[in-house]
CSV table of C-alpha atoms in Angstrom, one decimal:
chain,number,residue,atom,x,y,z
A,157,MET,CA,-6.4,19.8,-25.7
A,158,ASN,CA,-5.9,18.2,-22.4
A,159,THR,CA,-6.1,21.3,-20.3
A,160,GLY,CA,-9.0,23.0,-22.0
A,161,ARG,CA,-11.4,24.9,-19.8
A,162,GLY,CA,-14.1,22.3,-19.8
A,163,PHE,CA,-11.6,19.6,-18.8
A,164,ARG,CA,-10.2,21.8,-16.0
A,165,ILE,CA,-13.7,22.2,-14.5
A,166,VAL,CA,-14.5,18.5,-14.8
A,167,ARG,CA,-11.2,17.7,-13.2
A,168,GLY,CA,-11.7,20.1,-10.4
A,169,VAL,CA,-15.1,18.7,-9.6
A,170,LEU,CA,-14.0,15.1,-9.7
A,171,LEU,CA,-10.9,15.8,-7.6
A,172,ALA,CA,-13.1,17.6,-5.1
A,173,LEU,CA,-15.4,14.6,-5.0
A,174,PHE,CA,-12.5,12.2,-4.5
A,175,GLY,CA,-11.1,14.5,-1.8
A,176,VAL,CA,-14.4,14.4,0.1
A,177,TYR,CA,-14.5,10.7,-0.1
A,178,PHE,CA,-11.0,10.2,1.1
A,179,PHE,CA,-10.7,13.0,3.6
A,180,LEU,CA,-14.1,12.8,5.3
A,181,PRO,CA,-13.2,9.6,7.1
A,182,LEU,CA,-9.8,11.1,8.1
A,183,VAL,CA,-11.4,14.3,9.3
A,184,SER,CA,-14.0,12.4,11.3
A,185,MET,CA,-11.2,10.2,12.9
A,186,ALA,CA,-9.4,13.4,13.9
A,187,ASN,CA,-12.6,14.9,15.2
A,188,TYR,CA,-13.6,11.8,17.1
A,189,SER,CA,-10.1,11.4,18.7
A,190,VAL,CA,-10.0,15.0,20.1
A,191,ARG,CA,-13.6,15.1,21.3
A,192,GLY,CA,-13.9,14.6,25.0
A,193,LYS,CA,-16.2,11.9,26.3
A,194,GLY,CA,-17.5,11.0,29.7
A,195,PRO,CA,-16.0,13.3,32.3
A,196,LEU,CA,-14.4,15.4,29.6
A,197,GLU,CA,-17.7,15.9,27.7
A,198,GLY,CA,-17.8,18.9,25.5
A,199,GLU,CA,-14.1,19.7,25.5
A,200,ILE,CA,-11.4,19.5,22.9
A,201,THR,CA,-8.7,17.4,24.4
A,202,PHE,CA,-5.5,15.5,23.5
A,203,HIS,CA,-6.1,13.2,26.4
A,204,TYR,CA,-6.6,10.2,24.2
A,205,TYR,CA,-3.3,10.7,22.5
A,206,ALA,CA,-1.6,10.9,25.8
A,207,GLU,CA,-3.4,7.7,26.7
A,208,LEU,CA,-1.6,5.9,23.9
A,209,VAL,CA,1.7,6.3,25.8
A,210,ARG,CA,0.2,6.1,29.3
A,211,ASN,CA,-1.6,2.8,28.8
A,212,GLU,CA,0.9,0.1,29.7
A,213,ASP,CA,-0.3,-2.6,27.2
A,214,LEU,CA,-0.7,-0.1,24.4
A,215,ARG,CA,2.8,1.4,25.0
A,216,SER,CA,4.5,-2.0,24.9
A,217,ALA,CA,2.5,-2.9,21.8
A,218,ILE,CA,3.5,0.3,20.0
A,219,ILE,CA,7.1,-0.1,20.9
A,220,SER,CA,7.2,-3.7,19.7
A,221,SER,CA,5.5,-2.6,16.5
A,222,LEU,CA,8.1,0.1,15.9
A,223,LEU,CA,10.9,-2.3,16.6
A,224,LEU,CA,9.3,-4.8,14.3
A,225,ALA,CA,9.1,-2.2,11.6
A,226,VAL,CA,12.9,-1.5,12.0
A,227,LEU,CA,13.8,-5.2,12.1
A,228,THR,CA,11.7,-5.9,9.0
A,229,VAL,CA,13.3,-3.0,7.1
A,230,VAL,CA,16.8,-4.1,8.1
A,231,LEU,CA,16.2,-7.7,7.2
A,232,MET,CA,14.6,-6.7,3.9
A,233,VAL,CA,17.5,-4.5,2.9
A,234,VAL,CA,20.1,-7.0,3.9
A,235,LEU,CA,18.4,-9.8,2.0
A,236,LEU,CA,17.0,-8.1,-1.1
A,237,VAL,CA,19.6,-5.4,-2.1
A,238,PRO,CA,22.7,-7.6,-2.4
A,239,THR,CA,20.6,-10.4,-4.0
A,240,MET,CA,19.2,-8.1,-6.6
A,241,ILE,CA,22.5,-6.5,-7.4
A,242,TRP,CA,24.2,-9.9,-7.6
A,243,VAL,CA,21.4,-11.2,-9.9
A,244,ARG,CA,21.7,-8.2,-12.1
A,245,LEU,CA,25.5,-8.4,-12.4
A,246,ARG,CA,26.3,-12.1,-12.4
A,247,VAL,CA,23.2,-14.2,-13.1
A,248,PRO,CA,20.8,-12.2,-15.2
A,249,GLY,CA,19.2,-15.5,-16.3
A,250,VAL,CA,17.4,-16.0,-13.0
A,251,SER,CA,16.0,-12.5,-12.8
A,252,ARG,CA,12.6,-13.7,-14.0
A,253,LEU,CA,12.6,-16.4,-11.4
A,254,VAL,CA,13.5,-13.9,-8.6
A,255,GLU,CA,10.8,-11.5,-9.8
A,256,PHE,CA,8.2,-14.2,-9.8
A,257,LEU,CA,9.2,-15.4,-6.3
A,258,CYS,CA,9.2,-11.8,-5.0
A,259,LEU,CA,5.7,-11.1,-6.4
A,260,LEU,CA,4.3,-14.4,-5.3
A,261,PRO,CA,3.2,-13.2,-1.8
A,262,LEU,CA,0.9,-10.7,-3.5
A,263,THR,CA,-1.2,-13.4,-4.9
A,264,VAL,CA,-1.5,-15.6,-1.8
A,265,PRO,CA,-3.9,-14.2,0.8
A,266,PRO,CA,-2.3,-13.5,4.2
A,267,LEU,CA,-4.9,-15.8,5.8
A,268,VAL,CA,-3.7,-18.7,3.7
A,269,ILE,CA,0.0,-18.0,4.5
A,270,VAL,CA,-0.8,-17.8,8.2
A,271,VAL,CA,-2.5,-21.1,8.3
A,272,GLY,CA,0.4,-22.7,6.6
A,273,ILE,CA,3.1,-20.9,8.6
A,274,SER,CA,1.6,-21.5,12.1
A,275,ASN,CA,3.3,-24.9,12.3
A,276,VAL,CA,6.6,-23.3,11.4
A,277,TYR,CA,6.2,-20.7,14.1
A,278,THR,CA,5.9,-23.2,16.9
A,279,ARG,CA,9.4,-24.2,15.9
A,280,VAL,CA,10.6,-20.6,15.6
A,281,ASN,CA,9.2,-19.8,19.0
A,282,TYR,CA,11.1,-22.8,20.4
A,283,LEU,CA,14.4,-21.6,18.9
A,284,LEU,CA,14.1,-17.8,19.2
A,285,GLY,CA,11.8,-17.2,22.1
A,286,ASP,CA,8.2,-16.0,22.2
A,287,SER,CA,8.7,-12.3,21.5
A,288,PRO,CA,6.6,-10.4,18.8
A,289,HIS,CA,9.9,-9.6,17.1
A,290,VAL,CA,10.0,-13.0,15.4
A,291,LEU,CA,7.1,-11.8,13.3
A,292,ALA,CA,9.7,-9.8,11.3
A,293,LEU,CA,10.6,-13.1,9.6
A,294,ALA,CA,7.1,-13.4,8.1
A,295,TYR,CA,6.7,-9.7,7.4
A,296,VAL,CA,9.8,-9.7,5.3
A,297,ILE,CA,8.0,-12.1,2.9
A,298,LEU,CA,4.9,-9.9,2.9
A,299,VAL,CA,6.8,-6.7,2.0
A,300,LEU,CA,8.9,-8.5,-0.8
A,301,PRO,CA,6.6,-7.6,-3.7
A,302,TYR,CA,6.5,-3.9,-2.9
A,303,SER,CA,10.2,-3.7,-2.0
A,304,TYR,CA,11.2,-5.6,-5.1
A,305,ARG,CA,9.3,-3.2,-7.4
A,306,SER,CA,10.8,-0.1,-5.7
A,307,ILE,CA,14.4,-1.3,-5.7
A,308,ASP,CA,14.1,-2.8,-9.2
A,309,SER,CA,13.1,0.5,-10.7
A,310,ALA,CA,15.9,2.3,-8.8
A,311,LEU,CA,18.4,-0.2,-10.2
A,312,ARG,CA,17.0,0.2,-13.7
A,313,ALA,CA,17.7,3.9,-13.6
A,314,ILE,CA,21.4,3.5,-13.1
A,315,ASP,CA,24.0,1.6,-15.0
A,316,VAL,CA,25.0,-1.0,-12.5
A,317,THR,CA,27.3,-3.0,-14.7
A,318,THR,CA,29.5,0.0,-15.6
A,319,LEU,CA,29.6,1.2,-12.0
A,320,ALA,CA,30.5,-2.2,-10.7
A,321,GLU,CA,33.2,-2.8,-13.4
A,322,ALA,CA,34.7,0.6,-12.7
A,323,ALA,CA,34.9,-0.1,-9.0
A,324,ARG,CA,36.2,-3.6,-9.6
A,325,SER,CA,39.0,-2.5,-11.9
A,326,LEU,CA,40.0,0.0,-9.2
A,327,GLY,CA,40.5,-2.9,-6.8
A,328,ALA,CA,37.2,-2.9,-4.9
A,329,GLY,CA,35.9,-6.1,-3.4
A,330,TRP,CA,32.3,-7.2,-3.9
A,331,LEU,CA,31.2,-5.9,-0.5
A,332,THR,CA,32.6,-2.5,-1.3
A,333,VAL,CA,30.9,-2.5,-4.7
A,334,ILE,CA,27.5,-3.2,-3.1
A,335,THR,CA,27.7,-1.1,0.0
A,336,ARG,CA,29.8,1.9,-1.2
A,337,VAL,CA,29.2,2.1,-4.9
A,338,VAL,CA,25.7,0.8,-5.8
A,339,MET,CA,23.9,1.5,-2.6
A,340,PRO,CA,24.4,5.3,-2.5
A,341,ASN,CA,23.0,5.4,-6.0
A,342,ILE,CA,19.8,3.5,-5.3
A,343,VAL,CA,19.2,5.0,-1.8
A,344,SER,CA,15.9,6.7,-2.9
A,345,GLY,CA,14.5,3.4,-4.1
A,346,VAL,CA,15.6,1.6,-0.9
A,347,LEU,CA,14.0,4.4,1.2
A,348,GLY,CA,10.7,4.0,-0.7
A,349,ALA,CA,10.8,0.3,-0.1
A,350,ALA,CA,11.5,1.0,3.6
A,351,PHE,CA,8.6,3.3,4.1
A,352,ILE,CA,6.1,1.0,2.4
A,353,ALA,CA,7.5,-1.8,4.6
A,354,ILE,CA,6.9,0.4,7.7
A,355,ALA,CA,3.4,1.2,6.6
A,356,LEU,CA,2.7,-2.4,6.1
A,357,VAL,CA,4.1,-3.5,9.4
A,358,LEU,CA,2.3,-0.8,11.3
A,359,GLY,CA,-1.0,-1.7,9.7
A,360,GLU,CA,-0.8,-5.5,9.6
A,361,TYR,CA,-3.5,-7.3,11.6
A,362,VAL,CA,-4.1,-10.8,10.3
A,363,PHE,CA,-0.7,-12.3,11.0
A,364,ALA,CA,-0.2,-10.8,14.4
A,365,SER,CA,-3.7,-11.6,15.6
A,366,LEU,CA,-3.8,-15.2,14.4
A,367,LEU,CA,-0.3,-16.0,15.7
A,368,HIS,CA,-1.2,-14.3,19.1
A,369,TYR,CA,1.3,-11.5,19.2
A,370,ASP,CA,0.5,-8.1,20.6
A,371,THR,CA,1.4,-5.6,17.9
A,372,MET,CA,-0.1,-2.1,17.6
A,373,PRO,CA,-3.1,-3.0,15.4
A,374,VAL,CA,-4.0,-6.0,17.6
A,375,ALA,CA,-3.8,-3.9,20.7
A,376,LEU,CA,-5.8,-1.1,19.2
A,377,ALA,CA,-8.5,-3.6,18.1
A,378,ALA,CA,-8.5,-5.1,21.6
A,379,ILE,CA,-9.0,-1.8,23.4
A,380,TYR,CA,-11.5,-0.5,20.9
A,381,LYS,CA,-14.5,-1.8,22.8
A,382,SER,CA,-13.6,-0.1,26.0
A,383,GLU,CA,-11.7,3.0,24.9
A,384,THR,CA,-12.9,3.8,21.4
A,385,SER,CA,-11.3,7.3,21.3
A,386,THR,CA,-7.9,6.0,22.2
A,387,ALA,CA,-8.0,3.3,19.5
A,388,ILE,CA,-9.1,5.8,16.9
A,389,ALA,CA,-6.4,8.3,18.0
A,390,GLY,CA,-3.8,5.6,17.5
A,391,ALA,CA,-5.0,4.6,14.1
A,392,PHE,CA,-5.1,8.2,13.0
A,393,ALA,CA,-1.7,9.0,14.3
A,394,SER,CA,-0.1,6.1,12.4
A,395,ILE,CA,-1.8,7.1,9.1
A,396,VAL,CA,-0.6,10.8,9.4
A,397,LEU,CA,2.9,9.7,10.4
A,398,ILE,CA,3.4,7.4,7.4
A,399,SER,CA,1.8,9.8,5.0
A,400,LEU,CA,4.1,12.6,6.0
A,401,LEU,CA,7.1,10.3,5.7
A,402,LEU,CA,6.1,9.3,2.1
A,403,LEU,CA,5.4,12.9,1.2
A,404,ALA,CA,8.8,14.0,2.5
A,405,LEU,CA,10.3,11.1,0.4
A,406,SER,CA,8.7,12.3,-2.8
A,407,TYR,CA,10.5,15.7,-2.4
A,408,PHE,CA,13.8,14.0,-1.5
A,409,ASN,CA,13.5,11.9,-4.6
A,410,ARG,CA,12.9,14.9,-6.8
A,411,HIS,CA,16.1,16.6,-5.6
A,412,LYS,CA,18.1,13.4,-6.0
A,413,SER,CA,17.0,12.8,-9.6
A,414,THR,CA,17.5,16.4,-10.7
A,415,ASP,CA,21.0,16.2,-9.3
A,416,LEU,CA,21.8,13.1,-11.1
A,417,ALA,CA,20.4,14.4,-14.4
A,418,GLY,CA,22.5,17.6,-13.9
A,419,VAL,CA,19.5,19.8,-14.4
A,420,SER,CA,18.6,22.5,-11.8
A,421,GLU,CA,15.1,23.5,-11.2
B,73,MET,CA,-2.0,-27.9,5.0
B,74,ILE,CA,-2.9,-30.5,2.4
B,75,ILE,CA,-2.5,-33.3,4.9
B,76,GLY,CA,-4.5,-31.4,7.5
B,77,ALA,CA,-7.3,-30.8,5.0
B,78,PHE,CA,-8.0,-34.5,4.6
B,79,GLN,CA,-7.4,-35.6,8.2
B,80,ASP,CA,-10.1,-36.4,10.7
B,81,GLY,CA,-9.9,-34.0,13.7
B,82,GLU,CA,-10.4,-36.7,16.3
B,83,THR,CA,-9.0,-39.9,15.0
B,84,GLY,CA,-6.4,-38.6,12.6
B,85,GLY,CA,-7.5,-40.9,9.8
B,86,PHE,CA,-8.2,-40.1,6.2
B,87,THR,CA,-11.5,-38.4,5.5
B,88,MET,CA,-13.3,-36.3,2.9
B,89,GLY,CA,-15.6,-34.9,5.6
B,90,ASN,CA,-13.8,-31.6,5.7
B,91,ILE,CA,-14.3,-31.1,2.0
B,92,GLU,CA,-18.0,-32.1,2.3
B,93,ALA,CA,-18.5,-29.6,5.0
B,94,LEU,CA,-17.6,-26.8,2.6
B,95,ARG,CA,-20.8,-27.6,0.7
B,96,SER,CA,-23.0,-26.6,3.6
B,97,PRO,CA,-25.5,-23.8,3.0
B,98,ALA,CA,-23.7,-21.5,5.5
B,99,ALA,CA,-20.3,-22.0,3.8
B,100,LEU,CA,-21.8,-21.5,0.3
B,101,ASP,CA,-23.6,-18.3,1.4
B,102,THR,CA,-20.4,-16.8,2.8
B,103,LEU,CA,-18.6,-17.8,-0.3
B,104,ARG,CA,-21.3,-16.1,-2.5
B,105,LYS,CA,-21.0,-12.9,-0.4
B,106,SER,CA,-17.3,-12.9,-0.6
B,107,VAL,CA,-17.3,-13.3,-4.4
B,108,LEU,CA,-19.9,-10.6,-4.7
B,109,LEU,CA,-17.9,-8.3,-2.5
B,110,ALA,CA,-14.6,-9.0,-4.3
B,111,GLY,CA,-16.2,-8.5,-7.8
B,112,SER,CA,-18.0,-5.3,-7.0
B,113,THR,CA,-15.1,-3.7,-5.1
B,114,ALA,CA,-12.7,-4.7,-7.8
B,115,LEU,CA,-14.9,-3.1,-10.5
B,116,LEU,CA,-15.5,0.0,-8.4
B,117,GLY,CA,-11.9,0.3,-7.4
B,118,GLY,CA,-10.6,-0.3,-10.9
B,119,VAL,CA,-12.8,2.3,-12.5
B,120,LEU,CA,-12.5,5.0,-9.8
B,121,GLY,CA,-8.8,4.3,-9.4
B,122,ALA,CA,-8.2,4.7,-13.2
B,123,VAL,CA,-10.2,7.9,-13.2
B,124,LEU,CA,-8.3,9.3,-10.2
B,125,SER,CA,-4.9,8.4,-11.5
B,126,TYR,CA,-5.7,9.9,-14.9
B,127,LEU,CA,-6.7,13.1,-13.2
B,128,ILE,CA,-3.6,13.3,-11.0
B,129,VAL,CA,-1.3,12.5,-13.9
B,130,SER,CA,-2.9,15.3,-15.9
B,131,LEU,CA,-2.0,17.7,-13.1
B,132,GLY,CA,1.7,17.6,-14.2
B,133,GLU,CA,4.8,16.3,-12.5
B,134,ARG,CA,5.4,19.1,-10.0
B,135,SER,CA,1.9,19.3,-8.6
B,136,VAL,CA,1.8,19.2,-4.8
B,137,LEU,CA,-1.7,17.7,-5.0
B,138,ARG,CA,-0.3,14.8,-7.1
B,139,ARG,CA,2.5,14.0,-4.7
B,140,ALA,CA,0.1,14.2,-1.7
B,141,THR,CA,-2.4,11.9,-3.4
B,142,LEU,CA,0.3,9.4,-4.3
B,143,SER,CA,1.7,9.4,-0.7
B,144,LEU,CA,-1.7,9.1,0.8
B,145,ALA,CA,-2.6,6.3,-1.6
B,146,GLY,CA,0.6,4.5,-0.6
B,147,VAL,CA,-0.5,4.5,3.0
B,148,LEU,CA,-4.2,3.8,2.6
B,149,ALA,CA,-3.5,0.9,0.3
B,150,GLN,CA,-1.3,-0.7,3.0
B,151,PHE,CA,-3.6,0.0,5.9
B,152,GLY,CA,-6.4,-2.4,4.9
B,153,GLY,CA,-7.8,-3.9,8.1
B,154,VAL,CA,-8.2,-2.2,11.4
B,155,THR,CA,-7.8,1.4,10.3
B,156,PRO,CA,-10.5,1.7,7.6
B,157,ALA,CA,-12.9,0.0,10.0
B,158,PHE,CA,-12.1,2.6,12.6
B,159,ALA,CA,-12.6,5.3,10.0
B,160,ARG,CA,-16.0,4.0,9.1
B,161,ILE,CA,-17.0,3.8,12.8
B,162,SER,CA,-15.9,7.4,13.5
B,163,LEU,CA,-17.7,8.6,10.4
B,164,LEU,CA,-20.9,6.6,10.3
B,165,GLY,CA,-21.0,4.8,13.6
B,166,PHE,CA,-23.4,5.5,16.5
B,167,SER,CA,-21.9,8.9,17.4
B,168,GLY,CA,-20.0,9.4,14.1
B,169,LEU,CA,-19.5,12.8,12.4
B,170,LEU,CA,-21.8,12.1,9.5
B,171,THR,CA,-24.5,10.5,11.7
B,172,GLU,CA,-24.7,13.5,13.8
B,173,ALA,CA,-24.6,15.9,10.9
B,174,LEU,CA,-27.3,14.1,8.9
B,175,GLY,CA,-29.4,12.8,11.7
B,176,GLY,CA,-30.0,9.2,12.9
B,177,TRP,CA,-31.4,7.7,9.6
B,178,VAL,CA,-27.9,6.9,8.2
B,179,TYR,CA,-27.1,4.7,11.2
B,180,GLY,CA,-30.7,3.7,11.9
B,181,SER,CA,-31.4,2.1,8.5
B,182,GLY,CA,-28.6,-0.4,9.1
B,183,TRP,CA,-27.6,-0.8,5.5
B,184,LEU,CA,-24.0,0.2,6.4
B,185,TYR,CA,-23.7,-2.9,8.5
B,186,GLY,CA,-24.6,-5.2,5.5
B,187,LEU,CA,-22.8,-5.9,2.3
B,188,ASN,CA,-23.3,-2.3,1.0
B,189,GLY,CA,-21.4,-0.9,3.9
B,190,LEU,CA,-18.5,-3.3,3.4
B,191,ILE,CA,-18.3,-2.3,-0.2
B,192,VAL,CA,-18.0,1.4,0.8
B,193,VAL,CA,-15.2,0.6,3.2
B,194,TYR,CA,-13.4,-1.8,0.9
B,195,THR,CA,-13.3,0.8,-1.9
B,196,TYR,CA,-11.6,3.0,0.7
B,197,PHE,CA,-8.4,1.0,0.2
B,198,GLN,CA,-9.1,-0.6,-3.2
B,199,VAL,CA,-9.1,2.8,-5.0
B,200,PRO,CA,-5.7,3.9,-3.6
B,201,LEU,CA,-4.3,0.5,-4.5
B,202,MET,CA,-5.5,0.9,-8.1
B,203,VAL,CA,-4.1,4.4,-8.2
B,204,ILE,CA,-0.7,3.0,-7.3
B,205,VAL,CA,-1.0,0.4,-9.9
B,206,PHE,CA,-2.3,2.6,-12.7
B,207,THR,CA,-0.3,5.8,-12.2
B,208,PRO,CA,3.0,4.4,-13.6
B,209,ALA,CA,1.1,2.8,-16.5
B,210,ILE,CA,-0.7,6.0,-17.4
B,211,GLU,CA,2.5,8.0,-17.0
B,212,GLY,CA,4.3,5.6,-19.4
B,213,LEU,CA,1.6,6.0,-22.1
B,214,ARG,CA,3.0,7.4,-25.2
B,215,PRO,CA,1.6,11.0,-25.7
B,216,GLN,CA,1.6,10.3,-29.4
B,217,LEU,CA,-1.4,8.1,-28.8
B,218,ARG,CA,-3.4,10.9,-27.4
B,219,GLU,CA,-2.3,13.3,-30.1
B,220,ALA,CA,-3.2,10.9,-32.8
B,221,ALA,CA,-6.6,10.2,-31.3
B,222,VAL,CA,-7.3,13.9,-30.8
B,223,ASN,CA,-6.3,14.5,-34.5
B,224,LEU,CA,-8.9,11.9,-35.5
B,225,GLY,CA,-11.6,13.8,-33.5
B,226,ALA,CA,-11.5,12.1,-30.1
B,227,THR,CA,-12.5,14.0,-27.0
B,228,PRO,CA,-10.2,13.8,-23.9
B,229,CYS,CA,-12.7,11.5,-22.4
B,230,SER,CA,-12.7,8.9,-25.1
B,231,THR,CA,-8.9,9.2,-25.5
B,232,GLY,CA,-8.3,8.3,-21.9
B,233,GLY,CA,-11.0,5.6,-21.9
B,234,TRP,CA,-10.2,3.8,-25.0
B,235,SER,CA,-6.6,4.0,-26.1
B,236,GLY,CA,-5.5,4.5,-22.5
B,237,SER,CA,-7.2,1.3,-21.2
B,238,ARG,CA,-5.8,-0.8,-24.1
B,239,CYS,CA,-2.2,0.1,-23.2
B,240,SER,CA,-2.4,0.1,-19.4
B,241,ARG,CA,-4.2,-3.2,-19.4
B,242,ARG,CA,-1.1,-4.8,-20.8
B,243,ARG,CA,1.1,-3.5,-18.0
B,244,SER,CA,-1.3,-3.8,-15.1
B,245,SER,CA,-2.3,-7.4,-16.0
B,246,GLY,CA,1.2,-8.7,-16.3
B,247,ARG,CA,2.7,-7.3,-13.1
B,248,CYS,CA,1.7,-5.2,-10.3
B,249,CYS,CA,3.6,-1.9,-10.6
B,250,CYS,CA,3.4,-0.8,-7.0
B,251,CYS,CA,4.3,1.5,-4.4
B,252,SER,CA,5.4,5.0,-3.7
B,253,PRO,CA,6.6,7.8,-5.8
B,254,THR,CA,9.9,6.1,-6.1
B,255,CYS,CA,8.6,3.5,-8.4
B,256,VAL,CA,6.8,6.1,-10.4
B,257,ARG,CA,10.1,7.9,-10.8
B,258,GLY,CA,11.9,4.8,-11.7
B,259,LEU,CA,9.4,3.8,-14.4
B,260,ARG,CA,9.6,7.2,-15.8
B,261,HIS,CA,13.4,6.7,-16.2
B,262,GLY,CA,12.6,3.5,-18.0
B,263,ARG,CA,10.7,5.1,-20.8
B,264,ARG,CA,11.9,5.2,-24.3
B,265,PRO,CA,14.2,8.0,-25.4
B,266,GLY,CA,12.6,11.0,-27.0
B,267,GLN,CA,9.4,10.6,-25.0
B,268,PRO,CA,9.9,13.1,-22.2
B,269,GLY,CA,10.3,16.0,-24.6
B,270,ALA,CA,7.2,15.0,-26.4
B,271,THR,CA,5.2,14.8,-23.2
B,272,ARG,CA,5.9,18.3,-22.3
B,273,SER,CA,4.9,19.7,-25.6
B,274,SER,CA,1.6,17.8,-25.6
B,275,ARG,CA,0.7,18.9,-22.1
B,276,CYS,CA,0.9,22.6,-23.0
């Protein structure tokens, strides 16, 4: 019933409409970023992509954004994965509380968090120095809801208790259980969480801008007035990069789960 | 924050002045616009997102289009802020693609720089966000619901609209099922036994 001919036609038309709505802006960004302006008028050029690396300020902002993404992912994994495994194994009673706390940042607008956190950050700057990397501490909180969901569903798919008990009875310590037994089984969930975290960090503007740190979105917005094409090239490049990462992950996932289920394609 | 809200900026004493200031016409007008923007984009995003996720779920699990949509939705939902603004500028700005293709009237009329334009841009990341929220819920729907509805004479349209919305509402209101194909996979694992087989048969 679902795939009758009429339905197929309607589906095709609707999907095409959605495709136009979502891809037209992306195509226009791509088009704008390779179209030469000023002295390069009328040419197709990758000059503005090269400019992303050549421009001193922009390069340092991109590097600090990438570092920030790595730091956020590492902090998130180190904090969240052992906590969630521990809660699942030893204190299942607080799992509701942990879920609530992890989903809380979703309901509070970033602007409100920033106003509240700015006082804390004067203290953080005093202790850790004034580099953009300290933003990772705030970003970990922002990515919590997404990471929690992703890791939680991965944990739900495996039998953590049996795995942990088997490992413990063979003499493994808790650290071994977490890093060498459970982690390899939920690696796809952790990767999903990591990529969403990277997307969030590379796109986040409010925090960085209001706390006066130069990350990539802030730098792109700053140069937008004078070098529009370069700014748009940067934004487009980051969207494409993360989309490809996520797409690759969806294939990786598929192989992983068919292996686990013991069914070949 | 609470202390600061009731503190006089100059003397540091207690005051209700800051709260009073919120009742000024300018503040009320911005609040009205924000509520209008939030309401209309939530409605648009919700409806369009539900339709799109129903469509991509109906494509079947192995569809490349479905994976691509989910990945892109994951990214666009996170990139609220600078990027959609740039996308709008490159599309509909002074020398944008659509402006040049359609002539100056799109840009000249100026409606894009008012509330309407903002609604268009906001749906650009609201719809993907809703796709991410709805897809796991729709995937988790029991296919028996659709079969029963079809047996009773429902069209695919009313099946998706009525019984679908009743079930997914429960899930999407309680928690935000988010992010990435991973979660989608995970939720699929969480379904009740006996369901996957039934899914396949009903899809054919």
